[in-house]
Short mmCIF file of C-alpha atoms in Angstrom, two decimals:
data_model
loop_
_atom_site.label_atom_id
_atom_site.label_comp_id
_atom_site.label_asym_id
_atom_site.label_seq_id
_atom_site.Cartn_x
_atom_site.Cartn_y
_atom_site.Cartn_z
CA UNK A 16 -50.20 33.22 25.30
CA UNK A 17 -47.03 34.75 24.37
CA UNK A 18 -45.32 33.58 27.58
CA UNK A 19 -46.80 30.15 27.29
CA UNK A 20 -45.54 30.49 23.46
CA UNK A 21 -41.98 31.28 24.79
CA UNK A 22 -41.44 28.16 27.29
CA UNK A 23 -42.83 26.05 24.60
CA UNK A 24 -40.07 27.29 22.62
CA UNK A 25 -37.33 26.55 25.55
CA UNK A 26 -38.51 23.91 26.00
CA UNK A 27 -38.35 22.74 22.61
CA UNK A 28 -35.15 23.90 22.34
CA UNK A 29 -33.92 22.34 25.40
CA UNK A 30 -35.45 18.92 23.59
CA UNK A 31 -33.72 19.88 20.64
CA UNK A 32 -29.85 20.39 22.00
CA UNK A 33 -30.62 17.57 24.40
CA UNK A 34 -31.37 15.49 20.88
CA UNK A 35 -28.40 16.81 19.24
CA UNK A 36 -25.99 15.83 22.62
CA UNK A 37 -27.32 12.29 22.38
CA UNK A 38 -26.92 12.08 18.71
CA UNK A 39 -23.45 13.28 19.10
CA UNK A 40 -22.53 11.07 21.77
CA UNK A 41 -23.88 8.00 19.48
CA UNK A 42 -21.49 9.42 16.62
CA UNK A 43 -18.17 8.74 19.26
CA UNK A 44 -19.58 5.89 20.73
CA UNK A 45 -19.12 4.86 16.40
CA UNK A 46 -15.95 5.11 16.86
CA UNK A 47 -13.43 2.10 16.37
CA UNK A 48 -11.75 1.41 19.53
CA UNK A 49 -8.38 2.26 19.65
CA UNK A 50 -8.74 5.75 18.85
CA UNK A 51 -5.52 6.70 15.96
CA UNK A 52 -3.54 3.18 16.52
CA UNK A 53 -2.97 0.67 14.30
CA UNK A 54 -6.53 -1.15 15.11
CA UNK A 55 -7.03 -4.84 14.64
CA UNK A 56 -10.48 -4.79 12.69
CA UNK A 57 -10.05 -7.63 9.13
CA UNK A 58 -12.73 -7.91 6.70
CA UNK A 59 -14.54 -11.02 6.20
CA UNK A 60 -14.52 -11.68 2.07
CA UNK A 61 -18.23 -13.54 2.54
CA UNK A 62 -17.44 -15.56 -0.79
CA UNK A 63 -13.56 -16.42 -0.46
CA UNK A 64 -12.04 -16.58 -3.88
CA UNK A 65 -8.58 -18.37 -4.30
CA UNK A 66 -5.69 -16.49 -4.15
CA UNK A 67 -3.43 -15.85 -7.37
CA UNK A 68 -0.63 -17.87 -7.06
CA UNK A 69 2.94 -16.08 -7.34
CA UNK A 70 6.65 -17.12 -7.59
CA UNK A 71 8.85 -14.55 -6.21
CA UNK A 72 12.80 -14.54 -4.94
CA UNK A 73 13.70 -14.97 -0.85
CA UNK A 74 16.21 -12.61 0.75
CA UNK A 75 18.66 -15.42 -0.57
CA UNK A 76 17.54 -15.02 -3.59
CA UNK A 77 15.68 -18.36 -3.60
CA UNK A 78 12.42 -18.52 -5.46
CA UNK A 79 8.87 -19.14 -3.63
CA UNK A 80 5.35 -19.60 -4.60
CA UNK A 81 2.88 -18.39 -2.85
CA UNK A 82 1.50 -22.19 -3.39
CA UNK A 83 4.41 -24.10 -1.82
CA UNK A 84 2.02 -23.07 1.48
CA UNK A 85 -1.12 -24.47 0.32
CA UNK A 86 -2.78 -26.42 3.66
CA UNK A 87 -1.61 -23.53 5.83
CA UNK A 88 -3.24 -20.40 6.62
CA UNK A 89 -1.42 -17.59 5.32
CA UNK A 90 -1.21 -14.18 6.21
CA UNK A 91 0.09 -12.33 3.15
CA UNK A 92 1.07 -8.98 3.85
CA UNK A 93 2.69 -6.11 0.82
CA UNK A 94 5.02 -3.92 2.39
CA UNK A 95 7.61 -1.34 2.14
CA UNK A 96 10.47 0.60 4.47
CA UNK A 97 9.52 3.42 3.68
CA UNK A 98 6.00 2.83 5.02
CA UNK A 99 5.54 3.88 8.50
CA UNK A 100 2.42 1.66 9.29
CA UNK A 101 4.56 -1.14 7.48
CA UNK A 102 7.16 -0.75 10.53
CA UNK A 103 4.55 -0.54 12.76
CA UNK A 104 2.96 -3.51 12.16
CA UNK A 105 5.88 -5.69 11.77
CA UNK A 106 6.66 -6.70 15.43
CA UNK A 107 3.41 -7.83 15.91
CA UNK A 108 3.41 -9.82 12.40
CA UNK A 109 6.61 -11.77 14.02
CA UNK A 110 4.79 -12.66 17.74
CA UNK A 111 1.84 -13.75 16.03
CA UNK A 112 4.14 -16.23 13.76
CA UNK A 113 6.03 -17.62 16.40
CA UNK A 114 2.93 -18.17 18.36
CA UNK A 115 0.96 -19.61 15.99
CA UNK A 116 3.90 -21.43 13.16
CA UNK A 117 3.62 -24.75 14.56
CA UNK A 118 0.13 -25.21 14.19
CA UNK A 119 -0.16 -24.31 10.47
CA UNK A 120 0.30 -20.52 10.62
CA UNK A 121 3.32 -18.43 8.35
CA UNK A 122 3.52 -14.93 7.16
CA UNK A 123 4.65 -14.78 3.90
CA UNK A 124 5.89 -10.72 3.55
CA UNK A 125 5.85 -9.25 0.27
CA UNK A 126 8.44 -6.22 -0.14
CA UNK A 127 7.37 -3.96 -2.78
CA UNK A 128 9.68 -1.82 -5.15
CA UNK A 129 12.89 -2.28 -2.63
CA UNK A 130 15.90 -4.76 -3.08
CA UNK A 131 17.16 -7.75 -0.64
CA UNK A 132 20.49 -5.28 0.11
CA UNK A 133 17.93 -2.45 0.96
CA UNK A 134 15.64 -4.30 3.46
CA UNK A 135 18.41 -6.82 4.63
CA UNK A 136 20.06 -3.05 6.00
CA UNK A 137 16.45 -2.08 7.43
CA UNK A 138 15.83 -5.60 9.40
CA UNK A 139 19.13 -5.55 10.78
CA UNK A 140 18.39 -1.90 12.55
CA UNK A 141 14.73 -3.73 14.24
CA UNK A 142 15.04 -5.07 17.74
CA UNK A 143 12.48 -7.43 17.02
CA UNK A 144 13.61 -9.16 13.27
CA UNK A 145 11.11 -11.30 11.26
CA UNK A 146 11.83 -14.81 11.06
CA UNK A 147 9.25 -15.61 8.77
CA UNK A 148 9.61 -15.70 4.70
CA UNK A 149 10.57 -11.88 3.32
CA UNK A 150 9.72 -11.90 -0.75
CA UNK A 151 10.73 -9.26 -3.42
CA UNK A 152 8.55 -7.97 -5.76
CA UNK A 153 10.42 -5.19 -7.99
CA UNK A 154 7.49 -4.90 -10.58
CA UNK A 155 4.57 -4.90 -7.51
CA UNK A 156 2.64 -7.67 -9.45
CA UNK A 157 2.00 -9.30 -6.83
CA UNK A 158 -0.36 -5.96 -5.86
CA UNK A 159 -1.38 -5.59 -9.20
CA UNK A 160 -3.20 -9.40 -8.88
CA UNK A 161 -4.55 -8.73 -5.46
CA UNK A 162 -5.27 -5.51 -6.39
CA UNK A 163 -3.78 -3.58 -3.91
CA UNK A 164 -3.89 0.52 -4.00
CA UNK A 165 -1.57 1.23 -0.30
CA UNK A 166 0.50 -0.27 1.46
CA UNK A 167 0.58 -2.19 4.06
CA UNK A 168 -2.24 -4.29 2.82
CA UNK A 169 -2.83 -7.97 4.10
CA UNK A 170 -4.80 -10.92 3.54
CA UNK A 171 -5.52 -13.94 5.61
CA UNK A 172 -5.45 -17.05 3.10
CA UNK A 173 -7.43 -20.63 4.62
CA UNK A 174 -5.85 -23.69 4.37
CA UNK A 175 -7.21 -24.41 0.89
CA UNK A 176 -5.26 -20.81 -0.55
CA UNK A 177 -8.50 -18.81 -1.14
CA UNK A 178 -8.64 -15.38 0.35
CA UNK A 179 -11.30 -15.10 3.62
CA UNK A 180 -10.41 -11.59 5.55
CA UNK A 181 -8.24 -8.37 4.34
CA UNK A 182 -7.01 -5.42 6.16
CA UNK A 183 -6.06 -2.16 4.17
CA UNK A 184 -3.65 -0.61 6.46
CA UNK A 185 -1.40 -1.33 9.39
CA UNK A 186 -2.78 -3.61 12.05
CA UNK A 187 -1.96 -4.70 15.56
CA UNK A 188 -1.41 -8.08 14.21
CA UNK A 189 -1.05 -10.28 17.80
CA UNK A 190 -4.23 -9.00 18.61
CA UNK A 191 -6.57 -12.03 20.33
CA UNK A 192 -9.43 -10.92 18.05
CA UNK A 193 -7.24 -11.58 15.11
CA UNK A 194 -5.18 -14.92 16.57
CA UNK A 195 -8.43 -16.28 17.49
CA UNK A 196 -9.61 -15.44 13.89
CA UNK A 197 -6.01 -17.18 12.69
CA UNK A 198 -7.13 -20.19 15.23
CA UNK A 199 -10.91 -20.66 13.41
CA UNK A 200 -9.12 -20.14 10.08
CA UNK A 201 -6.82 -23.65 11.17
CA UNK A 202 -9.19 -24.95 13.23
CA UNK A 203 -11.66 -25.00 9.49
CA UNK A 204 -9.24 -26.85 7.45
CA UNK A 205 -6.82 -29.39 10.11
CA UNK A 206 -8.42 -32.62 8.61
CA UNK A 207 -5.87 -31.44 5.40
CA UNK A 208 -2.39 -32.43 5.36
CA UNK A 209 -0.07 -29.23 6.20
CA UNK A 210 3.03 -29.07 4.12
CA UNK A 211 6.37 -29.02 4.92
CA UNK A 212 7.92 -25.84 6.81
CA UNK A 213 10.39 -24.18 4.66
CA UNK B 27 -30.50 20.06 -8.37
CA UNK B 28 -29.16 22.51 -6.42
CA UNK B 29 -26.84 21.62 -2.95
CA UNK B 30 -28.03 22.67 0.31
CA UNK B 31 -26.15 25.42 2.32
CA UNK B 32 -23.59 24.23 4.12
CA UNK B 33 -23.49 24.27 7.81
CA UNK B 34 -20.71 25.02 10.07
CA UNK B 35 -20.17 22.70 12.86
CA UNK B 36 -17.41 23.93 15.49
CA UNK B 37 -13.93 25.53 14.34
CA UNK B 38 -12.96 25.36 11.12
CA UNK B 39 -15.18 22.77 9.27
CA UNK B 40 -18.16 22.62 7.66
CA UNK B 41 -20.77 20.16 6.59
CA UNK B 42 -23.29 19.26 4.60
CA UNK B 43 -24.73 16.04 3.44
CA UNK B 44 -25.99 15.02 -0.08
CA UNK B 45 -29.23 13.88 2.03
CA UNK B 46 -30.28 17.14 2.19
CA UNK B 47 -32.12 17.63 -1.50
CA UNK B 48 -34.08 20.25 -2.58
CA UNK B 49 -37.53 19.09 -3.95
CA UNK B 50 -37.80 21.92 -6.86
CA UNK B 51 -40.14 24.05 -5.40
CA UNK B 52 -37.58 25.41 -2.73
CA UNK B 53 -38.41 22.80 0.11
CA UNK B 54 -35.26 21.00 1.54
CA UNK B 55 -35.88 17.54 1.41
CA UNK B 56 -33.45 15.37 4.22
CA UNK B 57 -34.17 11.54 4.20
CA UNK B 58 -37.63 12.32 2.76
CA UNK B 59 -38.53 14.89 5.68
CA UNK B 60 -39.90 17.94 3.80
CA UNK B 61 -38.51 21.39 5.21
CA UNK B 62 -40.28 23.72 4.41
CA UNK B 63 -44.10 24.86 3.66
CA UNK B 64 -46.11 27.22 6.37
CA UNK B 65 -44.16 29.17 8.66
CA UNK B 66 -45.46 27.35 12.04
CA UNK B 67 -44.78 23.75 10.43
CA UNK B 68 -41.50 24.98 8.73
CA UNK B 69 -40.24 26.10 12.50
CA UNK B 70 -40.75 22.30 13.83
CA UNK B 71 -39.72 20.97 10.16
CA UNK B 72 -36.34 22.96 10.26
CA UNK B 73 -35.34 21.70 13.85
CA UNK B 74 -36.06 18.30 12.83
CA UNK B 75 -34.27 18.61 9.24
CA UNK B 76 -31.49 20.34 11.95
CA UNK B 77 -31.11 16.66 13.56
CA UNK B 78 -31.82 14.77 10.86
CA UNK B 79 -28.73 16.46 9.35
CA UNK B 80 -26.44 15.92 12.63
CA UNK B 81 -27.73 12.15 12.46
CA UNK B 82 -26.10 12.02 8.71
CA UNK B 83 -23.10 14.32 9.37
CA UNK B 84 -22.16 12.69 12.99
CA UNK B 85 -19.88 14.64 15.46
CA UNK B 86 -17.26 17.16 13.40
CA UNK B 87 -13.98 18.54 14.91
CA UNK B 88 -10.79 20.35 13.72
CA UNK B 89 -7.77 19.80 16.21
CA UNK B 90 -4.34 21.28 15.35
CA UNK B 91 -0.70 20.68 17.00
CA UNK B 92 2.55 21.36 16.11
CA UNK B 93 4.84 18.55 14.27
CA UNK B 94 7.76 18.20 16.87
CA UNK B 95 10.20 17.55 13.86
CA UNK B 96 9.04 20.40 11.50
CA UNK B 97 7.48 22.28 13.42
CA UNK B 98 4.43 22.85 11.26
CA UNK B 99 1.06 22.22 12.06
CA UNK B 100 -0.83 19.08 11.59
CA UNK B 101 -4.53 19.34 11.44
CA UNK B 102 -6.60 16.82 12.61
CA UNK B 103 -10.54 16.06 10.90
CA UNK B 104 -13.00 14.09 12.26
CA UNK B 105 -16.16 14.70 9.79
CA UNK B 106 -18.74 11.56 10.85
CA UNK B 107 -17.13 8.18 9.60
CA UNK B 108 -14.35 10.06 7.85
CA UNK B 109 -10.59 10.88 10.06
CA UNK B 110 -8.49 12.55 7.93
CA UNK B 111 -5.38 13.95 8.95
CA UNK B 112 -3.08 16.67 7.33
CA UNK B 113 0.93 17.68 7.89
CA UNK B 114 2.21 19.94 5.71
CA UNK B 115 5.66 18.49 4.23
CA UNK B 116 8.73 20.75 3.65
CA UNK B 117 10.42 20.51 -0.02
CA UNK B 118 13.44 19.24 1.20
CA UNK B 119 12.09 15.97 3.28
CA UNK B 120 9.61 15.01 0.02
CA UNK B 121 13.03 15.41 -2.30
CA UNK B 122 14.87 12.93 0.43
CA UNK B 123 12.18 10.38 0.56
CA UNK B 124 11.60 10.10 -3.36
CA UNK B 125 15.23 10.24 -4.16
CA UNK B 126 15.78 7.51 -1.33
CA UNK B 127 13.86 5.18 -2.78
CA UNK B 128 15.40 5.82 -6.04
CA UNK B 129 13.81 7.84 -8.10
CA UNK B 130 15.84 10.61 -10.44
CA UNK B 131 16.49 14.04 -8.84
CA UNK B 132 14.75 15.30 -12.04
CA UNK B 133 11.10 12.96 -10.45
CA UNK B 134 12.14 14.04 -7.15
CA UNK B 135 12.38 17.80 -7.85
CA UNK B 136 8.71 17.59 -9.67
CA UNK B 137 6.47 16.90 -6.60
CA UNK B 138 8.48 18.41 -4.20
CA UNK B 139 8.12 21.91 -6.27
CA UNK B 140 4.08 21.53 -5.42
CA UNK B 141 2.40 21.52 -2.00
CA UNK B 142 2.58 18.32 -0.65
CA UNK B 143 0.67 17.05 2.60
CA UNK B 144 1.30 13.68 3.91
CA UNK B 145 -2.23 12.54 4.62
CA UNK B 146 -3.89 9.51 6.65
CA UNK B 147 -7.40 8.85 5.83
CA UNK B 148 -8.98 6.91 8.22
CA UNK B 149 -12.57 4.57 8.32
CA UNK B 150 -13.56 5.40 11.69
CA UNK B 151 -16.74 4.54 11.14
CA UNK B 152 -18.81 0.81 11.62
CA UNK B 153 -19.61 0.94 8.05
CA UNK B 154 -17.88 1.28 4.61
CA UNK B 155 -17.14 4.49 3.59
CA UNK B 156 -15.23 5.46 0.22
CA UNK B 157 -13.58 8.54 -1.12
CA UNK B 158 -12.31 9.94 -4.69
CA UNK B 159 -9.55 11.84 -5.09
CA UNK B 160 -10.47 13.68 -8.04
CA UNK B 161 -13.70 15.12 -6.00
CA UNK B 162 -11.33 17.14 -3.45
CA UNK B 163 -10.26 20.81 -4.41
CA UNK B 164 -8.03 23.08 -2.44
CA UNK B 165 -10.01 26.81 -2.97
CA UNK B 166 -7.56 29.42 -2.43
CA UNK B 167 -8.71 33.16 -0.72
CA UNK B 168 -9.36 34.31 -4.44
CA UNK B 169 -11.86 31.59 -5.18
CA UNK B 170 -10.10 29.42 -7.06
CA UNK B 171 -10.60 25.89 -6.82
CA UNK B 172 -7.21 23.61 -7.59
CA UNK B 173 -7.88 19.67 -7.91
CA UNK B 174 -5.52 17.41 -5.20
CA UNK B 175 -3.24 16.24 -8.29
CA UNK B 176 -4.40 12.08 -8.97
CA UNK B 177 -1.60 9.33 -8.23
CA UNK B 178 -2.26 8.50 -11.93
CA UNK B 179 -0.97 11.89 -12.84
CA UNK B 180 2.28 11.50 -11.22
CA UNK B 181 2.55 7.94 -12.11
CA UNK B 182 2.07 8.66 -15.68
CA UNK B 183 4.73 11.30 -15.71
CA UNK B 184 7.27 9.43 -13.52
CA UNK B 185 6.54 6.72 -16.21
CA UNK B 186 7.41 9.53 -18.75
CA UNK B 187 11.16 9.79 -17.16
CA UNK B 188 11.32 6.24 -17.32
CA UNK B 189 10.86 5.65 -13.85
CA UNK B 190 8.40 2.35 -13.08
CA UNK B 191 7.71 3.73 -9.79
CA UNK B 192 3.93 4.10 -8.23
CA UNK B 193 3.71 4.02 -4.28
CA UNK B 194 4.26 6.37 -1.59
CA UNK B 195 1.22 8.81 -2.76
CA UNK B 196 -2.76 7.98 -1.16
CA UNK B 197 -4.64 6.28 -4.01
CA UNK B 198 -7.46 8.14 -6.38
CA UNK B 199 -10.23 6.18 -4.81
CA UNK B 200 -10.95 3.71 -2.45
CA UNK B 201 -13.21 2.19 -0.12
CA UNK B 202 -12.68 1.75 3.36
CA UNK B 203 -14.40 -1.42 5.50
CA UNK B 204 -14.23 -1.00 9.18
CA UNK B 205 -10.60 -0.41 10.35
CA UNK B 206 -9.08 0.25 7.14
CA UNK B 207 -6.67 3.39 6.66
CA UNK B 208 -4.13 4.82 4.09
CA UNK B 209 -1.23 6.92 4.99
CA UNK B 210 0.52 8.47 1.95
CA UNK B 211 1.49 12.05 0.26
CA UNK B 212 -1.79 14.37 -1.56
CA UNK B 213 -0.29 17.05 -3.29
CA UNK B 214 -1.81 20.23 -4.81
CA UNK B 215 -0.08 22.38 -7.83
CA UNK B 216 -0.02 25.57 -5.35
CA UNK B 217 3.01 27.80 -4.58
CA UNK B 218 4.85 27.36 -0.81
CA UNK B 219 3.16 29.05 1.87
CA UNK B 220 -0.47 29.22 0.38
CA UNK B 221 -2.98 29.04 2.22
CA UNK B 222 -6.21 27.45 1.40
CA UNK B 223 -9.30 25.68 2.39
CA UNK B 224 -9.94 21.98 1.56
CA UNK B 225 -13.06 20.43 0.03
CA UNK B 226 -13.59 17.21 0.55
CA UNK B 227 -16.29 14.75 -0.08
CA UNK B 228 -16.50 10.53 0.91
CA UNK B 229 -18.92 8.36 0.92
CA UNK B 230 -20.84 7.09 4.15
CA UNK B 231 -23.66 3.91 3.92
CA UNK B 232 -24.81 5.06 0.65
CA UNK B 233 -24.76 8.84 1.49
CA UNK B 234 -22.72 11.13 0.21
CA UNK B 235 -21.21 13.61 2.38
CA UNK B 236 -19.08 16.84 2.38
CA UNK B 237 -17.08 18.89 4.68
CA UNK B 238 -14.70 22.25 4.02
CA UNK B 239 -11.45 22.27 6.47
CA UNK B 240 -10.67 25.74 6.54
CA UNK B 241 -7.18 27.65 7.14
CA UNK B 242 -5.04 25.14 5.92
CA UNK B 243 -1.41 26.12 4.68
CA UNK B 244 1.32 24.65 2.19
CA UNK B 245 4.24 24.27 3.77
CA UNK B 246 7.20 27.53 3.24
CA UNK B 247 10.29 26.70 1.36
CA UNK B 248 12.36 25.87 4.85
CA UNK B 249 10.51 25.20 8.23
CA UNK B 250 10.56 26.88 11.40
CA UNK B 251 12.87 24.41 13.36
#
C-alpha cells in the first residue's frame, strides 16, 4: 500500500510540474510579440468621440487647428526630446506620412513643454527629419484635453475628427498592421471631400 | 481579510495574487477552490490551489545586467502581464536632465537628492492591466516601508518654485491596453546607496496581483564608470 501510495504521489507530482510547465509556457506564449521594442499594438476606442479641437503655433510660428484637417485621418501624436520612445518612434512617424500623405493621411506632432529654437536644434541632429506639421504646446493643454498622463501618446483621428484607436507609448509606427489600420481608417470616410494640404 | 502568504517564484521575486482569499475559518479560497478541510482532500486541494495560483500569477523572472553608461545594474521584472524595468540613476545625470529642460537648479537639486530609478512599465499582457503609484513601497532591511513619492507631489512643489513643469516622471496611475508602456523617473525619499526591496501591486483582468523584487539598490553619489 505504501509503495502503491508513493507512485501515486510521483505520479501526481509528475502531473502536477507537467501542469505547471504548460501553464507557464501559455503565460510566454501571452506575450506581445516583439519582446522590449517599441510594438505596434493601437487600441480601438469602440464608441469614437470627436476630438477637442486646438489652435497651436508651427515651427514658424504660424498658428494651426487641429480642425484645419478635418476629412483626413490624423495621427496626433504628444511628444518631447527628452523622451527616448519619442525619438524612437519618430522615423517611423515620417515613412508612414510620406507613404500614406497623398491619400488623406498627416501627422500632426504635438511638442510638449519645449520651444521651436529647442526642437528646431534636435531635428536638425536626425538623419531622418519630419516633414510633416511640428506644433508647440508650452502649457501641455493639448494633453490636458486628451487627457494624456506620458508621453509619447498618440491617437488616430477618422476623417470626420473623432478619435477611433490610441497608443500610450512609443510605437513602430510604419508597421503594416497599423498602415493597413491607417488604410481602413481612409478607406471609411473617401466619399468626404479631403481638404487642402498645408 | 487577511492576505495569503506570499510565494516565491525563481530569484528574487515573489508573488501572490488577491485571488487567493481566506474564507474566515482558515481555508484559502483561490477562484472559489476551497484549500483546505481534511488532510487527504487538503493534499489534492493545495496542489490544485498551487496551479490555480501559477494560472493567476503567470511566469515570474528577475534578470539583471549592467548599464554600459553607468555602470549600475538594471533589473529586469516580468511578474504575469506586468514588465517592469528598473535602472538606478546617478544624482548628477537626474540634475542634467531637469535643469536641461529648464527647470531651476533649486527643482533640479530636490529630486536628484532622493533615489531616483528611471522605470518602464510595460502591458505585456493580451488584456488591460492598471497600476497605482501610491500602492508601491520600497521596505528597507529594517522594515520600513517608504511610499514611491506621487508625480503630484513633485508637481505640486515644482509648482511651489514657480515652475509650471509636470513630465518626465511615470504617472500615479494608469491603465495599460495591449501594447501600451510608460518610460519615466519613480523616485523614493531614501539616502544613496540603500538598498531595498520593492512592493508592487497592478491590476490584471479584474485581479489584483502582487509581487516583491528583492535586492534592489539606490544609486551611490558617483557611479562606478
Amino acid at each position: 500500500m505504501r509503495r502503491r501510495k508513493g507512485l501515486s504521489n510521483r505520479v501526481r507530482l509528475a502531473a502536477i510540474t507537467a501542469a505547471a510547465v504548460l501553464l507557464g509556457a501559455v503565460g510566454l506564449q501571452a506575450q506581445p510579440p516583439g519582446g522590449e521594442g517599441l510594438g505596434h499594438a493601437m487600441t480601438r476606442i469602440e464608441a469614437p468621440v470627436a476630438a477637442p479641437d486646438f489652435q497651436l503655433q508651427d515651427m514658424d510660428g504660424a498658428p494651426q487647428a487641429l480642425s484645419d484637417y478635418r476629412g483626413r485621418v490624423v495621427l496626433l501624436n504628444l511628444w518631447a526630446t527628452w523622451c527616448p520612445p519619442c525619438r524612437k518612434e519618430m522615423p517611423s512617424l515620417e515613412r508612414l506620412f510620406l507613404r500614406l500623405r497623398a491619400e488623406g493621411f498627416v501627422v500632426v506632432a504635438v511638442n510638449q513643454w519645449e520651444t521651436p529654437d529647442h526642437v528646431f536644434s534636435y531635428l536638425g541632429q536626425l538623419e531622418v527629419q519630419p516633414t510633416f506639421p511640428v506644433l508647440f504646446d508650452r502649457e501641455s493643454k493639448v494633453a490636458d484635453a486628451f487627457g494624456v498622463k506620458g508621453l509619447p501618446t498618440s491617437f488616430l483621428l477618422d476623417r470626420q475628427g473623432r478619435v477611433a484607436f490610441r497608443a500610450v507609448g512609443g510605437r513602430d509606427f510604419d508597421h503594416p498592421d497599423v498602415e493597413r489600420t491607417i488604410r481602413e481608417l481612409l478607406a471609411a470616410g473617401a466619399e468626404r471631400p479631403i481638404s487642402a494640404a498645408p | 481579510m487577511p492576505r495569503a502568504p506570499e510565494k516565491t517564484w525563481g530569484d528574487r521575486v515573489s508573488l501572490s495574487c488577491e485571488g487567493l482569499n481566506n474564507d474566515g475559518i482558515g481555508n484559502t479560497v483561490v477562484g472559489g477552490l476551497t484549500c483546505g478541510g481534511t488532510r487527504a482532500r487538503a493534499r489534492l486541494r493545495l496542489l490544485l490551489c498551487m496551479l490555480c495560483a501559477s494560472l493567476a500569477a503567470g511566469a515570474a523572472e528577475v534578470t539583471q545586467r549592467t548599464s554600459s553608461q553607468t555602470g549600475l545594474p538594471i533589473w529586469t521584472v516580468r511578474a504575469g502581464g506586468l514588465s517592469l524595468e528598473l535602472a538606478p540613476q546617478l544624482p548628477d545625470f537626474i540634475q542634467a536632465v531637469f535643469t536641461s529642460r529648464g527647470i531651476p537648479q533649486e527643482a533640479a537639486n530636490l529630486i536628484a537628492a532622493d533615489c531616483v530609478f528611471g522605470t518602464i512599465v510595460r502591458n505585456a499582457s493580451e488584456g488591460v492591466i492598471s497600476y497605482t503609484l501610491a500602492d508601491w513601497r520600497a521596505v528597507t532591511s529594517d522594515g520600513q516601508a517608504h511610499p514611491v513619492k506621487a508625480k503630484a507631489a513633485w508637481v505640486s512643489r515644482w509648482r511651489e518654485l514657480g515652475v509650471t513643469f509636470r513630465w518626465l516622471l511615470l504617472p500615479d496611475e494608469q491603465t495599460f491596453n495591449v501594447g501600451d508602456w510608460s518610460q519615466a523617473f519613480t523616485t523614493v525619499e531614501l539616502p544613496r546607496d540603500t538598498g531595498f526591496d520593492l512592493h508592487v501591486s497592478w491590476s490584471e483582468r479584474g485581479e489584483q496581483h502582487r509581487a516583491i523584487v528583492e535586492g534592489l539598490r539606490c544609486a551611490p553619489a558617483k557611479g562606478p564608470q
